[in-house]
mmCIF file of C-alpha atoms in Angstrom:
data_model
loop_
_atom_site.group_PDB
_atom_site.id
_atom_site.type_symbol
_atom_site.label_atom_id
_atom_site.label_comp_id
_atom_site.label_asym_id
_atom_site.label_seq_id
_atom_site.Cartn_x
_atom_site.Cartn_y
_atom_site.Cartn_z
ATOM 1 C CA MET A 1 -41.241 -48.606 11.965
ATOM 2 C CA SER A 2 -43.453 -50.319 9.378
ATOM 3 C CA LEU A 3 -42.973 -50.060 5.634
ATOM 4 C CA PHE A 4 -46.221 -48.064 5.349
ATOM 5 C CA ARG A 5 -44.955 -45.457 7.806
ATOM 6 C CA THR A 6 -41.652 -45.033 5.952
ATOM 7 C CA LEU A 7 -43.208 -44.535 2.514
ATOM 8 C CA PRO A 8 -44.243 -40.882 3.069
ATOM 9 C CA LEU A 9 -40.750 -40.078 4.333
ATOM 10 C CA LEU A 10 -39.130 -41.752 1.320
ATOM 11 C CA ALA A 11 -41.461 -39.911 -1.028
ATOM 12 C CA ALA A 12 -40.618 -36.584 0.574
ATOM 13 C CA LEU A 13 -36.901 -37.263 0.175
ATOM 14 C CA SER A 14 -37.372 -38.367 -3.426
ATOM 15 C CA PHE A 15 -38.981 -35.061 -4.310
ATOM 16 C CA ALA A 16 -36.483 -32.837 -2.495
ATOM 17 C CA PRO A 17 -35.701 -29.694 -4.497
ATOM 18 C CA PRO A 18 -32.806 -30.322 -6.938
ATOM 19 C CA ALA A 19 -31.030 -27.216 -5.684
ATOM 20 C CA LEU A 20 -30.528 -28.828 -2.294
ATOM 21 C CA ALA A 21 -29.215 -32.052 -3.787
ATOM 22 C CA GLN A 22 -26.812 -30.218 -6.132
ATOM 23 C CA ALA A 23 -25.580 -27.430 -3.889
ATOM 24 C CA PRO A 24 -22.041 -26.477 -4.936
ATOM 25 C CA GLN A 25 -19.374 -27.669 -2.572
ATOM 26 C CA PRO A 26 -16.735 -25.208 -1.349
ATOM 27 C CA PRO A 27 -13.221 -25.813 -2.705
ATOM 28 C CA GLU A 28 -11.053 -28.242 -0.760
ATOM 29 C CA PRO A 29 -8.027 -26.623 0.923
ATOM 30 C CA LEU A 30 -4.702 -27.473 -0.690
ATOM 31 C CA GLY A 31 -1.515 -27.742 1.322
ATOM 32 C CA ILE A 32 1.113 -25.060 0.750
ATOM 33 C CA ALA A 33 3.543 -27.742 -0.477
ATOM 34 C CA LEU A 34 0.877 -28.893 -2.978
ATOM 35 C CA GLU A 35 0.375 -32.181 -1.156
ATOM 36 C CA GLY A 36 -1.678 -34.436 -3.423
ATOM 37 C CA TYR A 37 -1.448 -32.145 -6.441
ATOM 38 C CA PRO A 38 -0.420 -34.171 -9.522
ATOM 39 C CA SER A 39 2.949 -33.513 -11.111
ATOM 40 C CA PRO A 40 3.499 -33.900 -14.876
ATOM 41 C CA ALA A 41 6.645 -35.957 -14.159
ATOM 42 C CA PRO A 42 7.956 -37.783 -11.082
ATOM 43 C CA LEU A 43 9.143 -35.501 -8.294
ATOM 44 C CA SER A 44 12.389 -35.839 -6.397
ATOM 45 C CA TYR A 45 13.685 -33.786 -3.476
ATOM 46 C CA LEU A 46 17.109 -32.303 -2.778
ATOM 47 C CA PRO A 47 17.864 -31.934 0.966
ATOM 48 C CA VAL A 48 19.014 -28.386 1.721
ATOM 49 C CA THR A 49 20.291 -26.827 4.943
ATOM 50 C CA LEU A 50 20.087 -23.075 4.614
ATOM 51 C CA GLN A 51 20.167 -20.254 7.154
ATOM 52 C CA GLY A 52 19.834 -22.792 9.971
ATOM 53 C CA GLN A 53 16.850 -24.615 8.464
ATOM 54 C CA ASP A 54 16.581 -28.160 7.091
ATOM 55 C CA LEU A 55 14.602 -27.914 3.850
ATOM 56 C CA ARG A 56 13.707 -29.835 0.700
ATOM 57 C CA MET A 57 13.851 -28.553 -2.866
ATOM 58 C CA ALA A 58 11.478 -30.339 -5.253
ATOM 59 C CA TYR A 59 12.423 -30.944 -8.859
ATOM 60 C CA MET A 60 11.615 -32.956 -11.971
ATOM 61 C CA ASP A 61 14.417 -34.567 -13.970
ATOM 62 C CA VAL A 62 12.929 -35.676 -17.289
ATOM 63 C CA PRO A 63 15.044 -37.711 -19.722
ATOM 64 C CA ALA A 64 14.884 -37.320 -23.486
ATOM 65 C CA THR A 65 12.163 -39.399 -25.122
ATOM 66 C CA GLY A 66 13.413 -38.567 -28.618
ATOM 67 C CA LYS A 67 16.941 -39.291 -29.810
ATOM 68 C CA ALA A 68 19.104 -37.893 -26.985
ATOM 69 C CA ASN A 69 21.391 -35.025 -28.011
ATOM 70 C CA GLY A 70 23.363 -34.885 -24.755
ATOM 71 C CA ARG A 71 22.094 -31.401 -23.854
ATOM 72 C CA THR A 72 20.119 -30.312 -20.785
ATOM 73 C CA VAL A 73 17.576 -27.504 -20.457
ATOM 74 C CA LEU A 74 16.842 -25.890 -17.075
ATOM 75 C CA LEU A 75 13.340 -24.392 -16.752
ATOM 76 C CA LEU A 76 12.809 -21.675 -14.115
ATOM 77 C CA HIS A 77 9.242 -20.758 -13.161
ATOM 78 C CA GLY A 78 7.649 -17.399 -12.405
ATOM 79 C CA LYS A 79 6.542 -16.005 -9.055
ATOM 80 C CA ASN A 80 2.879 -17.035 -9.135
ATOM 81 C CA PHE A 81 3.556 -20.472 -10.599
ATOM 82 C CA PHE A 82 5.701 -23.575 -10.152
ATOM 83 C CA GLY A 83 7.282 -26.230 -12.339
ATOM 84 C CA ALA A 84 4.066 -27.978 -13.423
ATOM 85 C CA TYR A 85 2.994 -25.143 -15.737
ATOM 86 C CA TRP A 86 5.961 -26.040 -17.972
ATOM 87 C CA ARG A 87 4.329 -29.415 -18.820
ATOM 88 C CA ASP A 88 3.928 -28.751 -22.567
ATOM 89 C CA THR A 89 7.450 -27.321 -22.854
ATOM 90 C CA ILE A 90 8.885 -30.303 -20.969
ATOM 91 C CA ARG A 91 7.210 -32.621 -23.443
ATOM 92 C CA ALA A 92 8.365 -30.650 -26.495
ATOM 93 C CA LEU A 93 11.981 -30.485 -25.302
ATOM 94 C CA SER A 94 12.080 -34.127 -24.255
ATOM 95 C CA GLN A 95 10.711 -35.246 -27.614
ATOM 96 C CA ALA A 96 13.373 -33.101 -29.314
ATOM 97 C CA GLY A 97 16.123 -35.014 -27.467
ATOM 98 C CA TYR A 98 16.821 -32.769 -24.477
ATOM 99 C CA ARG A 99 17.088 -33.745 -20.837
ATOM 100 C CA VAL A 100 14.904 -31.308 -18.869
ATOM 101 C CA VAL A 101 15.454 -30.258 -15.238
ATOM 102 C CA VAL A 102 12.605 -28.335 -13.632
ATOM 103 C CA PRO A 103 13.028 -27.189 -10.008
ATOM 104 C CA ASP A 104 10.402 -25.665 -7.759
ATOM 105 C CA GLN A 105 12.463 -22.937 -6.126
ATOM 106 C CA LEU A 106 12.584 -22.831 -2.334
ATOM 107 C CA GLY A 107 9.396 -21.074 -1.259
ATOM 108 C CA PHE A 108 7.409 -22.282 -4.280
ATOM 109 C CA GLY A 109 5.424 -25.258 -5.501
ATOM 110 C CA HIS A 110 6.255 -28.578 -3.858
ATOM 111 C CA SER A 111 9.365 -27.222 -2.113
ATOM 112 C CA SER A 112 9.695 -26.084 1.508
ATOM 113 C CA LYS A 113 8.290 -22.663 2.434
ATOM 114 C CA PRO A 114 10.912 -21.267 4.814
ATOM 115 C CA ALA A 115 11.213 -17.749 6.177
ATOM 116 C CA LEU A 116 14.511 -16.892 4.491
ATOM 117 C CA ASP A 117 16.473 -13.845 3.528
ATOM 118 C CA TYR A 118 15.424 -14.434 -0.083
ATOM 119 C CA SER A 119 17.760 -13.354 -2.842
ATOM 120 C CA PHE A 120 18.403 -14.286 -6.455
ATOM 121 C CA TYR A 121 21.952 -15.152 -5.385
ATOM 122 C CA VAL A 122 20.662 -17.732 -2.903
ATOM 123 C CA LEU A 123 18.165 -19.244 -5.350
ATOM 124 C CA ALA A 124 20.794 -19.396 -8.109
ATOM 125 C CA ALA A 125 23.265 -21.087 -5.745
ATOM 126 C CA GLN A 126 20.734 -23.746 -4.735
ATOM 127 C CA THR A 127 19.839 -24.343 -8.376
ATOM 128 C CA LYS A 128 23.530 -24.792 -9.205
ATOM 129 C CA ARG A 129 23.866 -27.223 -6.299
ATOM 130 C CA LEU A 130 20.952 -29.236 -7.708
ATOM 131 C CA LEU A 131 22.652 -29.455 -11.111
ATOM 132 C CA GLU A 132 25.883 -30.593 -9.476
ATOM 133 C CA GLN A 133 23.971 -33.264 -7.563
ATOM 134 C CA LEU A 134 22.527 -34.466 -10.882
ATOM 135 C CA GLY A 135 25.929 -34.437 -12.579
ATOM 136 C CA VAL A 136 24.953 -31.733 -15.089
ATOM 137 C CA PRO A 137 27.939 -29.434 -15.825
ATOM 138 C CA GLU A 138 26.212 -27.005 -18.193
ATOM 139 C CA VAL A 139 22.675 -26.108 -19.241
ATOM 140 C CA VAL A 140 20.468 -23.996 -21.431
ATOM 141 C CA VAL A 141 18.826 -21.695 -18.871
ATOM 142 C CA VAL A 142 15.198 -20.775 -19.608
ATOM 143 C CA GLY A 143 13.338 -18.365 -17.340
ATOM 144 C CA HIS A 144 9.807 -16.995 -17.411
ATOM 145 C CA SER A 145 8.634 -13.879 -15.521
ATOM 146 C CA MET A 146 10.471 -13.858 -12.145
ATOM 147 C CA GLY A 147 12.306 -16.911 -13.440
ATOM 148 C CA GLY A 148 13.803 -14.629 -16.076
ATOM 149 C CA MET A 149 15.416 -12.511 -13.362
ATOM 150 C CA LEU A 150 16.713 -15.673 -11.676
ATOM 151 C CA ALA A 151 17.955 -17.011 -15.030
ATOM 152 C CA THR A 152 19.865 -13.775 -15.619
ATOM 153 C CA ARG A 153 21.416 -13.980 -12.156
ATOM 154 C CA PHE A 154 22.350 -17.640 -12.781
ATOM 155 C CA ALA A 155 23.984 -16.761 -16.111
ATOM 156 C CA ARG A 156 25.968 -13.960 -14.465
ATOM 157 C CA GLN A 157 26.909 -16.023 -11.421
ATOM 158 C CA TYR A 158 27.783 -19.207 -13.327
ATOM 159 C CA PRO A 159 28.748 -18.280 -16.897
ATOM 160 C CA GLU A 160 30.753 -21.493 -17.255
ATOM 161 C CA ALA A 161 27.574 -23.502 -16.666
ATOM 162 C CA THR A 162 25.341 -21.466 -19.024
ATOM 163 C CA THR A 163 25.490 -22.319 -22.723
ATOM 164 C CA HIS A 164 22.405 -20.249 -23.683
ATOM 165 C CA LEU A 165 20.005 -17.918 -21.870
ATOM 166 C CA VAL A 166 16.332 -17.799 -22.881
ATOM 167 C CA LEU A 167 14.038 -15.163 -21.354
ATOM 168 C CA GLU A 168 10.282 -15.500 -21.855
ATOM 169 C CA ASN A 169 8.439 -12.291 -20.948
ATOM 170 C CA PRO A 170 10.717 -11.779 -17.948
ATOM 171 C CA ILE A 171 9.862 -9.229 -15.345
ATOM 172 C CA GLY A 172 12.762 -7.015 -14.337
ATOM 173 C CA LEU A 173 13.371 -5.561 -17.799
ATOM 174 C CA GLU A 174 13.143 -2.256 -15.932
ATOM 175 C CA ASP A 175 14.186 -1.087 -12.460
ATOM 176 C CA TYR A 176 10.899 -0.864 -10.563
ATOM 177 C CA ARG A 177 12.455 1.300 -7.852
ATOM 178 C CA GLU A 178 12.406 4.248 -10.239
ATOM 179 C CA LEU A 179 8.584 4.468 -10.405
ATOM 180 C CA VAL A 180 7.081 2.072 -7.827
ATOM 181 C CA PRO A 181 6.937 3.316 -4.216
ATOM 182 C CA TRP A 182 8.619 1.091 -1.642
ATOM 183 C CA ARG A 183 6.502 -0.904 0.832
ATOM 184 C CA SER A 184 7.703 -2.866 3.828
ATOM 185 C CA THR A 185 7.617 -6.646 3.713
ATOM 186 C CA GLU A 186 5.130 -6.543 6.589
ATOM 187 C CA ALA A 187 2.748 -4.393 4.542
ATOM 188 C CA LEU A 188 3.147 -6.674 1.532
ATOM 189 C CA TYR A 189 2.422 -9.654 3.782
ATOM 190 C CA LYS A 190 -0.832 -8.139 5.053
ATOM 191 C CA GLY A 191 -1.884 -7.591 1.466
ATOM 192 C CA GLN A 192 -1.191 -11.234 0.643
ATOM 193 C CA LEU A 193 -3.544 -12.337 3.419
ATOM 194 C CA GLU A 194 -6.484 -10.625 1.719
ATOM 195 C CA VAL A 195 -7.346 -13.349 -0.770
ATOM 196 C CA SER A 196 -10.576 -14.037 -2.643
ATOM 197 C CA GLU A 197 -11.200 -16.368 -5.540
ATOM 198 C CA GLU A 198 -12.519 -13.477 -7.611
ATOM 199 C CA GLY A 199 -9.426 -11.421 -6.855
ATOM 200 C CA VAL A 200 -7.076 -14.241 -7.839
ATOM 201 C CA ARG A 201 -8.986 -14.762 -11.083
ATOM 202 C CA ALA A 202 -8.957 -11.055 -11.917
ATOM 203 C CA TYR A 203 -5.184 -10.958 -11.438
ATOM 204 C CA HIS A 204 -4.588 -14.031 -13.582
ATOM 205 C CA LYS A 205 -6.751 -12.590 -16.336
ATOM 206 C CA THR A 206 -4.174 -9.822 -16.782
ATOM 207 C CA TYR A 207 -1.721 -12.451 -18.052
ATOM 208 C CA TYR A 208 -3.669 -13.346 -21.188
ATOM 209 C CA VAL A 209 -5.215 -11.684 -24.206
ATOM 210 C CA THR A 210 -8.232 -14.027 -24.161
ATOM 211 C CA TRP A 211 -9.299 -15.977 -21.095
ATOM 212 C CA ARG A 212 -9.802 -19.717 -21.598
ATOM 213 C CA PRO A 213 -11.362 -22.307 -19.267
ATOM 214 C CA GLU A 214 -8.082 -24.253 -18.950
ATOM 215 C CA TYR A 215 -6.445 -21.271 -17.222
ATOM 216 C CA GLU A 216 -8.771 -21.834 -14.261
ATOM 217 C CA GLU A 217 -6.384 -24.543 -13.024
ATOM 218 C CA TRP A 218 -3.868 -21.945 -11.830
ATOM 219 C CA VAL A 219 -6.600 -19.841 -10.181
ATOM 220 C CA ARG A 220 -7.859 -22.860 -8.243
ATOM 221 C CA VAL A 221 -4.396 -23.867 -7.048
ATOM 222 C CA HIS A 222 -3.646 -20.366 -5.774
ATOM 223 C CA PHE A 223 -7.018 -19.940 -4.072
ATOM 224 C CA ARG A 224 -7.147 -23.420 -2.543
ATOM 225 C CA GLN A 225 -3.735 -22.888 -0.971
ATOM 226 C CA SER A 226 -5.108 -19.758 0.697
ATOM 227 C CA LEU A 227 -7.640 -21.994 2.499
ATOM 228 C CA SER A 228 -4.854 -24.005 4.171
ATOM 229 C CA ALA A 229 -4.121 -23.502 7.860
ATOM 230 C CA GLU A 230 -0.483 -22.965 6.815
ATOM 231 C CA TYR A 231 -1.294 -20.237 4.305
ATOM 232 C CA PRO A 232 0.172 -17.362 6.389
ATOM 233 C CA ARG A 233 3.593 -18.969 5.927
ATOM 234 C CA LEU A 234 3.136 -19.005 2.146
ATOM 235 C CA ALA A 235 1.849 -15.418 2.243
ATOM 236 C CA TRP A 236 5.058 -14.359 3.965
ATOM 237 C CA VAL A 237 7.172 -16.073 1.317
ATOM 238 C CA SER A 238 5.172 -14.306 -1.396
ATOM 239 C CA ALA A 239 5.773 -10.952 0.279
ATOM 240 C CA ALA A 240 9.475 -11.652 0.808
ATOM 241 C CA THR A 241 9.993 -12.687 -2.820
ATOM 242 C CA GLU A 242 8.152 -9.609 -4.075
ATOM 243 C CA GLN A 243 10.588 -7.566 -1.989
ATOM 244 C CA MET A 244 13.436 -9.542 -3.589
ATOM 245 C CA ILE A 245 12.192 -8.596 -7.065
ATOM 246 C CA TYR A 246 11.888 -4.937 -6.077
ATOM 247 C CA GLN A 247 15.220 -4.616 -4.314
ATOM 248 C CA GLN A 248 17.433 -6.762 -6.562
ATOM 249 C CA PRO A 249 17.175 -5.579 -10.196
ATOM 250 C CA VAL A 250 19.203 -7.390 -12.830
ATOM 251 C CA VAL A 251 18.504 -5.120 -15.816
ATOM 252 C CA HIS A 252 21.722 -3.146 -15.276
ATOM 253 C CA GLU A 253 23.784 -6.326 -15.765
ATOM 254 C CA PHE A 254 22.446 -7.313 -19.198
ATOM 255 C CA PRO A 255 25.552 -5.982 -21.007
ATOM 256 C CA ARG A 256 27.727 -8.354 -18.939
ATOM 257 C CA VAL A 257 25.937 -11.580 -19.923
ATOM 258 C CA THR A 258 28.304 -13.594 -22.125
ATOM 259 C CA ALA A 259 25.958 -16.379 -23.314
ATOM 260 C CA PRO A 260 23.805 -16.071 -26.455
ATOM 261 C CA VAL A 261 20.373 -14.781 -25.443
ATOM 262 C CA LEU A 262 16.888 -15.388 -26.841
ATOM 263 C CA LEU A 263 14.158 -12.937 -25.815
ATOM 264 C CA VAL A 264 10.607 -14.108 -26.517
ATOM 265 C CA ILE A 265 8.209 -11.263 -25.818
ATOM 266 C CA GLY A 266 4.412 -11.437 -25.970
ATOM 267 C CA GLN A 267 3.567 -7.965 -27.216
ATOM 268 C CA ALA A 268 0.275 -7.615 -25.306
ATOM 269 C CA ASP A 269 1.987 -8.026 -21.916
ATOM 270 C CA ARG A 270 1.827 -5.114 -19.465
ATOM 271 C CA THR A 271 2.926 -6.926 -16.290
ATOM 272 C CA THR A 272 4.569 -4.918 -13.528
ATOM 273 C CA ILE A 273 4.903 -5.201 -9.774
ATOM 274 C CA GLY A 274 3.253 -2.716 -7.428
ATOM 275 C CA ARG A 275 0.446 -1.919 -9.866
ATOM 276 C CA ALA A 276 -1.982 -0.985 -7.090
ATOM 277 C CA ARG A 277 0.329 1.572 -5.509
ATOM 278 C CA VAL A 278 1.590 3.592 -8.460
ATOM 279 C CA SER A 279 0.086 6.713 -9.971
ATOM 280 C CA PRO A 280 -1.801 6.471 -13.290
ATOM 281 C CA GLU A 281 1.019 8.427 -14.918
ATOM 282 C CA ALA A 282 3.645 5.972 -13.651
ATOM 283 C CA LEU A 283 1.509 2.971 -14.554
ATOM 284 C CA ALA A 284 1.327 4.155 -18.146
ATOM 285 C CA ARG A 285 5.133 3.955 -18.301
ATOM 286 C CA LEU A 286 5.552 0.563 -16.618
ATOM 287 C CA GLY A 287 5.341 -2.865 -18.236
ATOM 288 C CA GLN A 288 5.582 -1.622 -21.811
ATOM 289 C CA TYR A 289 6.907 -4.924 -23.131
ATOM 290 C CA PRO A 290 7.155 -4.034 -26.836
ATOM 291 C CA GLU A 291 9.670 -1.297 -25.989
ATOM 292 C CA LEU A 292 11.252 -3.183 -23.071
ATOM 293 C CA GLY A 293 12.004 -6.165 -25.295
ATOM 294 C CA LYS A 294 13.734 -4.015 -27.894
ATOM 295 C CA ARG A 295 15.728 -2.210 -25.211
ATOM 296 C CA ALA A 296 16.854 -5.502 -23.654
ATOM 297 C CA ALA A 297 17.866 -6.901 -27.043
ATOM 298 C CA ARG A 298 20.123 -3.894 -27.539
ATOM 299 C CA ALA A 299 21.639 -4.305 -24.076
ATOM 300 C CA PHE A 300 22.673 -7.966 -24.318
ATOM 301 C CA PRO A 301 25.874 -8.460 -26.343
ATOM 302 C CA LYS A 302 24.452 -11.460 -28.264
ATOM 303 C CA ALA A 303 20.665 -11.325 -28.413
ATOM 304 C CA THR A 304 17.887 -12.583 -30.671
ATOM 305 C CA LEU A 305 14.458 -10.989 -30.198
ATOM 306 C CA VAL A 306 11.243 -12.803 -31.141
ATOM 307 C CA GLU A 307 8.108 -10.684 -30.817
ATOM 308 C CA LEU A 308 4.750 -12.468 -30.572
ATOM 309 C CA PRO A 309 1.812 -10.206 -31.540
ATOM 310 C CA ASN A 310 -1.457 -10.596 -29.621
ATOM 311 C CA VAL A 311 0.191 -12.745 -26.920
ATOM 312 C CA GLY A 312 0.380 -11.832 -23.245
ATOM 313 C CA HIS A 313 2.620 -12.663 -20.313
ATOM 314 C CA ILE A 314 2.863 -16.473 -20.655
ATOM 315 C CA PRO A 315 3.549 -17.486 -24.265
ATOM 316 C CA HIS A 316 4.283 -21.105 -23.330
ATOM 317 C CA VAL A 317 0.698 -21.423 -22.036
ATOM 318 C CA GLU A 318 -1.157 -19.002 -24.319
ATOM 319 C CA ALA A 319 0.701 -19.686 -27.589
ATOM 320 C CA PRO A 320 2.724 -22.887 -27.068
ATOM 321 C CA GLY A 321 3.232 -23.566 -30.763
ATOM 322 C CA LYS A 322 4.849 -20.186 -31.400
ATOM 323 C CA TRP A 323 6.880 -20.447 -28.197
ATOM 324 C CA HIS A 324 8.226 -23.910 -28.989
ATOM 325 C CA GLU A 325 9.068 -22.873 -32.537
ATOM 326 C CA ALA A 326 11.115 -19.921 -31.234
ATOM 327 C CA LEU A 327 12.806 -21.940 -28.468
ATOM 328 C CA LEU A 328 13.719 -25.007 -30.505
ATOM 329 C CA GLY A 329 14.748 -22.913 -33.468
ATOM 330 C CA PHE A 330 17.149 -20.919 -31.307
ATOM 331 C CA LEU A 331 18.638 -24.018 -29.692
ATOM 332 C CA GLY A 332 19.032 -25.718 -33.060
ATOM 333 C CA LYS A 333 21.253 -22.998 -34.518
#
């Protein structure tokens, strides 16, 4: 083809409508073990054989960057998150002289996604095994959301290893079985398969008082994982761990926790499980964190309550300065 014949074709391409050239690309699927997703610190893996399955538990072990004080803090993530969302808290603790251990629990984040009989006892036992592997005899246990329930179970199960317990807007400050109707794990699983980006975003918006662009990261991770061919396996884990939360309350054991406790409660939080299946009357009684925080502080034998006005479910993301002040102040006493 001569140059003169190609000129009209080149001209037509040059003047193609911008909309065609800039069409938005669909999100790339993300593996359910977050393959390729950056970690704020190097990841290591603990081999685990559990219920007949060979698994791997991912974790970060971050040394102190400030003058080391010989103490270790264990950070336990919530149900819809994983260790990476602790990045600012890891940095603050490390700079203050603490070693920081941050596991992705089995079924979450970079760890294996097995079909297990999930329980807080099992997760606490595997977390303790990780600490033993790392040569850490005792820790400050910090738990957010579902991680607060796990932290409470850890403190009850291993009091000799728990110097302090810190609960950041934990779920499980009430027994959901009293007001939330039971659903089978199979029904919960089918619900988890019905994923849309808009639905994920709407759910995440309930965590915060004011939505900010940086929160989109956690929406994208959740939604992109739903595009993976392996997503049904992750959906089952999500259903099974929701059943764990429902069936295994820890609130009744607060009076038996021996460690000093810090409760940091964002006062605008109204998080509960089973929101879509409770009556309006029941929903008005669930997730009332201002009252739940006060009630929990009375239940623990040695508790300090820090209330954060105009802060929602994730203070360490929404109000990191206030959260770090409360956490480091408590640990420095």
